[in-house]
């Protein structure tokens, strides 16, 4: 961190900043220019973060040198990419993961029918929410533990690993029993207590970008999980709020190559929630795959017209094979192969 002093800074003010740096266990490097004095705070990240010189007398501004995230940064792996192993399926590197399933678990028939259909179509993992983050407290909130039980049954029948959302740290035990990957929803991306708890569990985690979050904020959220010793984090772009009202959210395709430069973590895309309608989902899926995403998480339902939530955007189980065939071609453009069978 570089502390730029005001032109008018006194000797005492400079000395106070140096003393502050040394008091938190960092080292000060003073560079006396013709007009201003620059003071570098050198040391490990946790010490330097405690300098907090912005509000001190005589300080003009502070320039951070290090990125605020460390474990998530691309530099930490020297340009290498993380490849996650989830119940024998790989996510990241040359592998393209197709995570598919209903928005929410509604009934045994619906879950089993969807699980079998997506497995046949070549899905790598199965998704389904038992705990649902709904905008209205009056809407269906998910089947909870009964939903988890049905997901476990779907895994037993199809062998597909399960991705399901954890909203409340109080539900972590039953979710850990069933989930192969915990989903952190967009609305919980900055629930730091939940992220730390998940980090301590060690369970692979898919974290969705918040509705109005920057990529740096997404990486800081991932950092909470990584810092607890859990390296198994997947990032997910799912659309952000913009001024556009023709669809629900704007899928930020730029986030895919940009995140690839910023982090070693796998980056996947949810092509369902941004458009909010089925007709747009295939195009966004292909765009994501061709742009180098490590996978997609897409909503699929046997009867979307009857779905309890997100019906308009869910793909029909019928016709999924053709969608997957096109997806494979788009992924191939980016040099990736669908990881549908256990390694
Ligand atoms: C979902 O995946 O069903 C969901 C609610 O997603 P998000 O958190 O991105 O809105
Ligand atoms: Mn949904």
Short mmCIF file of C-alpha atoms and ligand atoms in Angstrom, two decimals:
data_model
loop_
_atom_site.label_atom_id
_atom_site.label_comp_id
_atom_site.label_asym_id
_atom_site.label_seq_id
_atom_site.Cartn_x
_atom_site.Cartn_y
_atom_site.Cartn_z
CA UNK A 1 0.00 0.00 0.00
CA UNK A 2 1.24 3.43 -0.89
CA UNK A 3 0.30 6.40 1.30
CA UNK A 4 0.49 9.73 -0.49
CA UNK A 5 0.93 12.61 1.96
CA UNK A 6 -0.47 16.11 1.39
CA UNK A 7 1.95 18.77 0.18
CA UNK A 8 1.30 20.53 3.46
CA UNK A 9 1.99 17.47 5.64
CA UNK A 10 4.21 18.27 8.61
CA UNK A 11 7.17 16.24 9.85
CA UNK A 12 5.05 15.15 12.84
CA UNK A 13 2.24 13.92 10.56
CA UNK A 14 4.71 11.90 8.49
CA UNK A 15 6.22 10.45 11.64
CA UNK A 16 2.74 9.50 12.91
CA UNK A 17 1.99 7.55 9.73
CA UNK A 18 5.32 5.72 9.98
CA UNK A 19 4.58 4.91 13.61
CA UNK A 20 1.12 3.58 12.66
CA UNK A 21 2.63 1.31 10.00
CA UNK A 22 5.19 -0.07 12.41
CA UNK A 23 2.62 -0.51 15.19
CA UNK A 24 0.64 -3.04 13.12
CA UNK A 25 3.75 -5.09 12.26
CA UNK A 26 4.40 -3.71 8.76
CA UNK A 27 7.48 -1.84 7.53
CA UNK A 28 7.55 1.74 6.24
CA UNK A 29 9.47 2.84 3.19
CA UNK A 30 9.64 6.62 2.85
CA UNK A 31 10.24 8.32 -0.46
CA UNK A 32 10.71 12.07 -0.17
CA UNK A 33 9.78 13.76 -3.45
CA UNK A 34 10.19 17.42 -4.36
CA UNK A 35 6.53 18.10 -3.72
CA UNK A 36 5.05 15.23 -1.73
CA UNK A 37 6.20 12.41 0.51
CA UNK A 38 5.18 8.85 -0.37
CA UNK A 39 5.17 6.20 2.34
CA UNK A 40 5.03 2.54 1.33
CA UNK A 41 3.57 0.10 3.84
CA UNK A 42 5.32 -3.22 3.27
CA UNK A 43 4.57 -6.57 4.83
CA UNK A 44 2.06 -9.36 4.68
CA UNK A 45 -1.48 -8.62 3.60
CA UNK A 46 -3.12 -8.97 7.01
CA UNK A 47 -0.70 -6.53 8.65
CA UNK A 48 -0.87 -3.99 5.84
CA UNK A 49 -4.70 -4.14 5.85
CA UNK A 50 -4.64 -2.91 9.45
CA UNK A 51 -2.74 0.31 8.68
CA UNK A 52 -5.98 2.23 7.90
CA UNK A 53 -4.15 5.48 7.17
CA UNK A 54 -6.88 7.14 5.06
CA UNK A 55 -8.24 9.27 7.88
CA UNK A 56 -4.93 10.31 9.43
CA UNK A 57 -3.79 13.94 9.52
CA UNK A 58 -1.65 14.92 6.56
CA UNK A 59 -2.68 11.95 4.38
CA UNK A 60 -3.94 12.89 0.92
CA UNK A 61 -4.90 9.43 -0.37
CA UNK A 62 -3.99 5.77 -0.17
CA UNK A 63 -3.21 3.60 -3.20
CA UNK A 64 -3.67 -0.15 -2.68
CA UNK A 65 -0.98 -2.19 -4.43
CA UNK A 66 -2.23 -5.73 -3.84
CA UNK A 67 -5.60 -7.01 -5.01
CA UNK A 68 -8.01 -7.26 -2.06
CA UNK A 69 -8.38 -10.99 -2.75
CA UNK A 70 -5.41 -13.32 -2.64
CA UNK A 71 -6.40 -17.01 -2.62
CA UNK A 72 -8.87 -16.41 -5.46
CA UNK A 73 -6.39 -14.49 -7.60
CA UNK A 74 -4.95 -15.92 -10.80
CA UNK A 75 -1.43 -15.10 -9.55
CA UNK A 76 -1.66 -17.50 -6.63
CA UNK A 77 -1.49 -20.45 -9.04
CA UNK A 78 0.98 -18.85 -11.41
CA UNK A 79 -1.48 -18.93 -14.30
CA UNK A 80 -2.63 -22.54 -13.68
CA UNK A 81 -6.36 -23.22 -13.43
CA UNK A 82 -8.25 -25.06 -10.69
CA UNK A 83 -10.02 -28.22 -11.79
CA UNK A 84 -12.56 -29.50 -9.26
CA UNK A 85 -13.37 -33.16 -8.88
CA UNK A 86 -17.00 -33.67 -7.87
CA UNK A 87 -18.07 -37.27 -7.38
CA UNK A 88 -15.90 -38.24 -10.34
CA UNK A 89 -16.98 -35.36 -12.59
CA UNK A 90 -14.49 -32.65 -13.39
CA UNK A 91 -15.27 -28.96 -13.49
CA UNK A 92 -12.72 -26.57 -14.95
CA UNK A 93 -9.75 -26.88 -17.29
CA UNK A 94 -10.74 -28.64 -20.52
CA UNK A 95 -14.00 -29.93 -19.02
CA UNK A 96 -17.41 -28.39 -19.67
CA UNK A 97 -19.98 -29.21 -16.98
CA UNK A 98 -23.66 -29.20 -17.73
CA UNK A 99 -25.63 -28.81 -14.52
CA UNK A 100 -29.32 -29.21 -15.24
CA UNK A 101 -32.54 -29.72 -13.34
CA UNK A 102 -35.63 -27.95 -12.11
CA UNK A 103 -35.68 -24.61 -10.35
CA UNK A 104 -37.25 -26.26 -7.36
CA UNK A 105 -38.06 -29.74 -6.14
CA UNK A 106 -41.84 -30.10 -6.35
CA UNK A 107 -42.68 -33.79 -6.18
CA UNK A 108 -41.12 -37.22 -6.46
CA UNK A 109 -42.41 -37.71 -10.01
CA UNK A 110 -41.16 -34.35 -11.20
CA UNK A 111 -37.69 -34.86 -9.70
CA UNK A 112 -37.21 -38.41 -10.99
CA UNK A 113 -38.52 -37.63 -14.46
CA UNK A 114 -36.25 -34.61 -14.78
CA UNK A 115 -33.21 -36.39 -13.35
CA UNK A 116 -33.56 -39.28 -15.80
CA UNK A 117 -34.12 -36.92 -18.73
CA UNK A 118 -31.08 -34.75 -18.03
CA UNK A 119 -28.93 -37.80 -17.42
CA UNK A 120 -29.95 -39.26 -20.78
CA UNK A 121 -29.23 -35.95 -22.45
CA UNK A 122 -25.69 -35.98 -21.03
CA UNK A 123 -25.82 -33.77 -17.95
CA UNK A 124 -22.83 -33.84 -15.61
CA UNK A 125 -24.68 -32.86 -12.41
CA UNK A 126 -28.30 -32.45 -11.29
CA UNK A 127 -29.65 -29.23 -9.79
CA UNK A 128 -32.79 -28.60 -7.75
CA UNK A 129 -33.71 -26.27 -4.91
CA UNK A 130 -35.14 -27.55 -1.66
CA UNK A 131 -34.74 -24.15 0.01
CA UNK A 132 -35.78 -21.35 -2.33
CA UNK A 133 -34.94 -17.66 -2.06
CA UNK A 134 -38.21 -16.05 -3.21
CA UNK A 135 -38.77 -12.33 -3.64
CA UNK A 136 -42.15 -12.65 -1.95
CA UNK A 137 -42.52 -14.25 1.49
CA UNK A 138 -45.95 -15.47 0.31
CA UNK A 139 -44.49 -17.54 -2.56
CA UNK A 140 -43.60 -21.23 -2.28
CA UNK A 141 -40.42 -21.46 -0.21
CA UNK A 142 -39.35 -25.00 -1.18
CA UNK A 143 -39.99 -28.46 0.28
CA UNK A 144 -37.05 -28.21 2.70
CA UNK A 145 -35.93 -31.52 4.16
CA UNK A 146 -38.46 -33.49 2.11
CA UNK A 147 -36.93 -31.89 -1.00
CA UNK A 148 -33.46 -32.94 0.10
CA UNK A 149 -34.69 -36.50 0.56
CA UNK A 150 -36.03 -36.54 -3.01
CA UNK A 151 -32.73 -35.19 -4.33
CA UNK A 152 -30.87 -37.97 -2.53
CA UNK A 153 -33.20 -40.46 -4.18
CA UNK A 154 -32.54 -38.92 -7.60
CA UNK A 155 -28.81 -39.32 -7.06
CA UNK A 156 -29.26 -42.94 -6.04
CA UNK A 157 -31.27 -43.65 -9.18
CA UNK A 158 -29.16 -41.76 -11.71
CA UNK A 159 -25.73 -41.44 -10.11
CA UNK A 160 -25.79 -37.72 -10.88
CA UNK A 161 -24.12 -35.56 -8.21
CA UNK A 162 -26.45 -33.01 -6.61
CA UNK A 163 -26.24 -29.20 -6.61
CA UNK A 164 -28.63 -27.58 -4.15
CA UNK A 165 -28.90 -24.24 -2.42
CA UNK A 166 -28.14 -23.51 1.22
CA UNK A 167 -29.78 -20.28 2.38
CA UNK A 168 -29.44 -20.47 6.14
CA UNK A 169 -26.44 -21.76 8.07
CA UNK A 170 -28.90 -23.46 10.48
CA UNK A 171 -29.75 -25.93 7.67
CA UNK A 172 -26.16 -26.81 6.85
CA UNK A 173 -26.15 -30.32 8.37
CA UNK A 174 -28.99 -31.82 6.29
CA UNK A 175 -27.80 -29.99 3.17
CA UNK A 176 -24.25 -31.32 3.62
CA UNK A 177 -25.61 -34.85 3.79
CA UNK A 178 -27.24 -34.59 0.37
CA UNK A 179 -25.36 -31.95 -1.61
CA UNK A 180 -22.29 -32.76 -3.65
CA UNK A 181 -22.12 -29.05 -4.38
CA UNK A 182 -23.67 -26.34 -2.20
CA UNK A 183 -25.18 -23.47 -4.14
CA UNK A 184 -24.96 -19.99 -2.65
CA UNK A 185 -27.67 -17.91 -4.30
CA UNK A 186 -27.19 -14.45 -5.73
CA UNK A 187 -29.03 -12.91 -2.80
CA UNK A 188 -26.72 -14.56 -0.29
CA UNK A 189 -23.45 -13.82 -2.07
CA UNK A 190 -22.52 -11.32 0.61
CA UNK A 191 -23.78 -13.33 3.58
CA UNK A 192 -20.31 -13.59 5.04
CA UNK A 193 -21.26 -15.71 8.04
CA UNK A 194 -22.84 -18.27 5.69
CA UNK A 195 -19.78 -18.22 3.41
CA UNK A 196 -17.39 -18.82 6.31
CA UNK A 197 -19.53 -21.68 7.60
CA UNK A 198 -19.52 -23.28 4.15
CA UNK A 199 -15.78 -22.70 3.95
CA UNK A 200 -15.28 -24.65 7.16
CA UNK A 201 -17.38 -27.53 5.80
CA UNK A 202 -14.96 -28.11 2.89
CA UNK A 203 -17.88 -28.95 0.57
CA UNK A 204 -17.56 -27.88 -3.10
CA UNK A 205 -19.49 -24.65 -3.49
CA UNK A 206 -21.04 -22.85 -6.42
CA UNK A 207 -21.35 -19.17 -5.65
CA UNK A 208 -23.60 -16.99 -7.75
CA UNK A 209 -22.81 -13.38 -8.51
CA UNK A 210 -25.03 -10.95 -6.62
CA UNK A 211 -27.64 -9.01 -8.57
CA UNK A 212 -25.64 -5.80 -8.27
CA UNK A 213 -22.19 -7.09 -7.41
CA UNK A 214 -18.94 -6.32 -9.14
CA UNK A 215 -16.56 -9.10 -10.12
CA UNK A 216 -14.22 -7.95 -7.37
CA UNK A 217 -17.03 -8.37 -4.83
CA UNK A 218 -17.73 -11.85 -6.18
CA UNK A 219 -14.08 -12.77 -5.76
CA UNK A 220 -14.05 -11.34 -2.24
CA UNK A 221 -17.05 -13.55 -1.44
CA UNK A 222 -15.16 -16.57 -2.80
CA UNK A 223 -12.19 -15.50 -0.69
CA UNK A 224 -14.29 -15.99 2.48
CA UNK A 225 -14.77 -19.65 1.56
CA UNK A 226 -11.17 -20.19 0.42
CA UNK A 227 -9.78 -18.54 3.55
CA UNK A 228 -11.40 -21.24 5.70
CA UNK A 229 -9.38 -23.87 3.84
CA UNK A 230 -12.00 -24.91 1.28
CA UNK A 231 -10.43 -24.70 -2.21
CA UNK A 232 -13.47 -26.09 -4.04
CA UNK A 233 -15.21 -22.98 -5.28
CA UNK A 234 -17.02 -22.46 -8.60
CA UNK A 235 -18.08 -18.95 -9.63
CA UNK A 236 -21.35 -18.38 -11.47
CA UNK A 237 -22.43 -15.43 -13.62
CA UNK A 238 -26.25 -15.29 -13.57
CA UNK A 239 -27.11 -11.82 -14.82
CA UNK A 240 -26.95 -8.43 -13.17
CA UNK A 241 -29.35 -5.52 -12.85
CA UNK A 242 -29.04 -2.92 -15.56
CA UNK A 243 -31.38 -0.24 -16.98
CA UNK A 244 -32.73 -2.77 -19.52
CA UNK A 245 -36.28 -3.91 -18.83
CA UNK A 246 -36.89 -6.20 -21.85
CA UNK A 247 -35.74 -9.16 -19.75
CA UNK A 248 -35.09 -9.77 -16.06
CA UNK A 249 -31.33 -9.33 -15.82
CA UNK A 250 -28.47 -8.68 -18.23
CA UNK A 251 -26.21 -11.70 -18.61
CA UNK A 252 -22.71 -10.32 -18.39
CA UNK A 253 -20.82 -12.35 -20.98
CA UNK A 254 -17.76 -10.15 -20.49
CA UNK A 255 -17.52 -11.53 -16.96
CA UNK A 256 -16.40 -14.90 -18.34
CA UNK A 257 -13.10 -13.91 -19.99
CA UNK A 258 -12.59 -11.13 -17.42
CA UNK A 259 -12.88 -13.56 -14.49
CA UNK A 260 -10.55 -15.97 -16.28
CA UNK A 261 -7.91 -13.24 -16.17
CA UNK A 262 -8.61 -12.41 -12.53
CA UNK A 263 -8.92 -15.87 -10.97
CA UNK A 264 -7.91 -19.53 -11.28
CA UNK A 265 -11.37 -20.68 -10.14
CA UNK A 266 -13.82 -22.32 -12.61
CA UNK A 267 -16.42 -19.94 -14.02
CA UNK A 268 -19.85 -21.17 -15.07
CA UNK A 269 -22.97 -19.42 -16.35
CA UNK A 270 -26.66 -19.62 -15.46
CA UNK A 271 -28.46 -18.85 -18.76
CA UNK A 272 -31.95 -19.24 -17.23
CA UNK A 273 -32.46 -16.49 -14.66
CA UNK A 274 -31.18 -13.54 -16.73
CA UNK A 275 -33.63 -13.80 -19.63
CA UNK A 276 -36.48 -15.20 -17.55
CA UNK A 277 -37.93 -16.77 -20.67
CA UNK A 278 -37.21 -20.01 -22.46
CA UNK A 279 -36.82 -18.65 -25.99
CA UNK A 280 -33.64 -16.79 -25.03
CA UNK A 281 -31.98 -19.55 -22.99
CA UNK A 282 -30.33 -21.54 -25.83
CA UNK A 283 -28.61 -18.47 -27.33
CA UNK A 284 -27.22 -17.42 -23.95
CA UNK A 285 -26.07 -20.98 -23.27
CA UNK A 286 -24.16 -21.16 -26.57
CA UNK A 287 -22.67 -17.72 -26.05
CA UNK A 288 -21.45 -18.72 -22.59
CA UNK A 289 -19.92 -21.96 -23.83
CA UNK A 290 -18.22 -20.32 -26.81
CA UNK A 291 -16.87 -17.55 -24.56
CA UNK A 292 -15.00 -20.17 -22.53
CA UNK A 293 -17.29 -20.83 -19.56
CA UNK A 294 -16.45 -24.00 -17.64
CA UNK A 295 -20.07 -25.03 -17.66
CA UNK A 296 -23.68 -23.94 -17.32
CA UNK A 297 -26.38 -24.43 -14.73
CA UNK A 298 -29.68 -24.50 -16.59
CA UNK A 299 -33.28 -25.00 -15.44
CA UNK A 300 -35.21 -27.90 -16.95
CA UNK A 301 -38.70 -29.20 -16.17
CA UNK A 302 -40.91 -31.94 -17.67
CA UNK A 303 -43.92 -29.60 -17.62
CA UNK A 304 -42.73 -26.01 -17.26
CA UNK A 305 -46.30 -24.78 -17.79
CA UNK A 306 -47.18 -26.40 -14.45
CA UNK A 307 -43.98 -25.46 -12.59
CA UNK A 308 -44.35 -23.87 -9.16
CA UNK A 309 -41.62 -21.35 -9.85
CA UNK A 310 -39.67 -20.00 -12.84
CA UNK A 311 -41.91 -21.92 -15.31
CA UNK A 312 -41.46 -19.45 -18.21
CA UNK A 313 -37.69 -19.91 -18.31
CA UNK A 314 -37.34 -23.64 -17.74
CA UNK A 315 -36.43 -25.74 -20.76
CA UNK A 316 -38.67 -28.71 -21.59
CA UNK A 317 -37.10 -32.09 -20.91
CA UNK A 318 -38.32 -32.96 -24.43
CA UNK A 319 -35.84 -31.76 -26.98
CA UNK A 320 -32.96 -31.54 -24.53
CA UNK A 321 -30.72 -33.77 -26.65
CA UNK A 322 -30.66 -31.27 -29.48
CA UNK A 323 -29.87 -28.45 -27.08
CA UNK A 324 -26.98 -30.45 -25.60
CA UNK A 325 -25.63 -31.34 -29.04
CA UNK A 326 -25.45 -27.63 -29.91
CA UNK A 327 -23.93 -26.86 -26.53
CA UNK A 328 -21.19 -29.41 -27.14
CA UNK A 329 -20.34 -27.69 -30.41
CA UNK A 330 -20.22 -24.29 -28.75
CA UNK A 331 -18.01 -25.66 -25.95
CA UNK A 332 -15.72 -27.17 -28.58
CA UNK A 333 -15.19 -23.67 -30.01
CA UNK A 334 -13.53 -22.86 -26.69
CA UNK A 335 -11.63 -26.17 -26.67
CA UNK A 336 -13.80 -27.88 -24.06
CA UNK A 337 -15.46 -31.26 -23.85
CA UNK A 338 -18.68 -32.08 -21.98
CA UNK A 339 -17.89 -33.91 -18.73
CA UNK A 340 -20.96 -36.09 -18.54
CA UNK A 341 -19.48 -39.37 -17.42
CA UNK A 342 -17.46 -40.04 -14.28
CA UNK A 343 -13.72 -39.76 -14.87
C1 LIG B 1 -31.86 -20.53 -8.65
O1 LIG B 1 -30.80 -21.01 -9.07
O2 LIG B 1 -32.94 -21.13 -8.68
C2 LIG B 1 -31.84 -19.14 -8.13
C3 LIG B 1 -32.77 -18.70 -7.32
O3 LIG B 1 -30.80 -18.42 -8.58
P1 LIG B 1 -30.28 -16.96 -8.19
O4 LIG B 1 -29.78 -17.04 -6.78
O5 LIG B 1 -29.18 -16.72 -9.18
O6 LIG B 1 -31.43 -16.01 -8.37
MN1 LIG B 2 -35.06 -20.56 -10.53
#
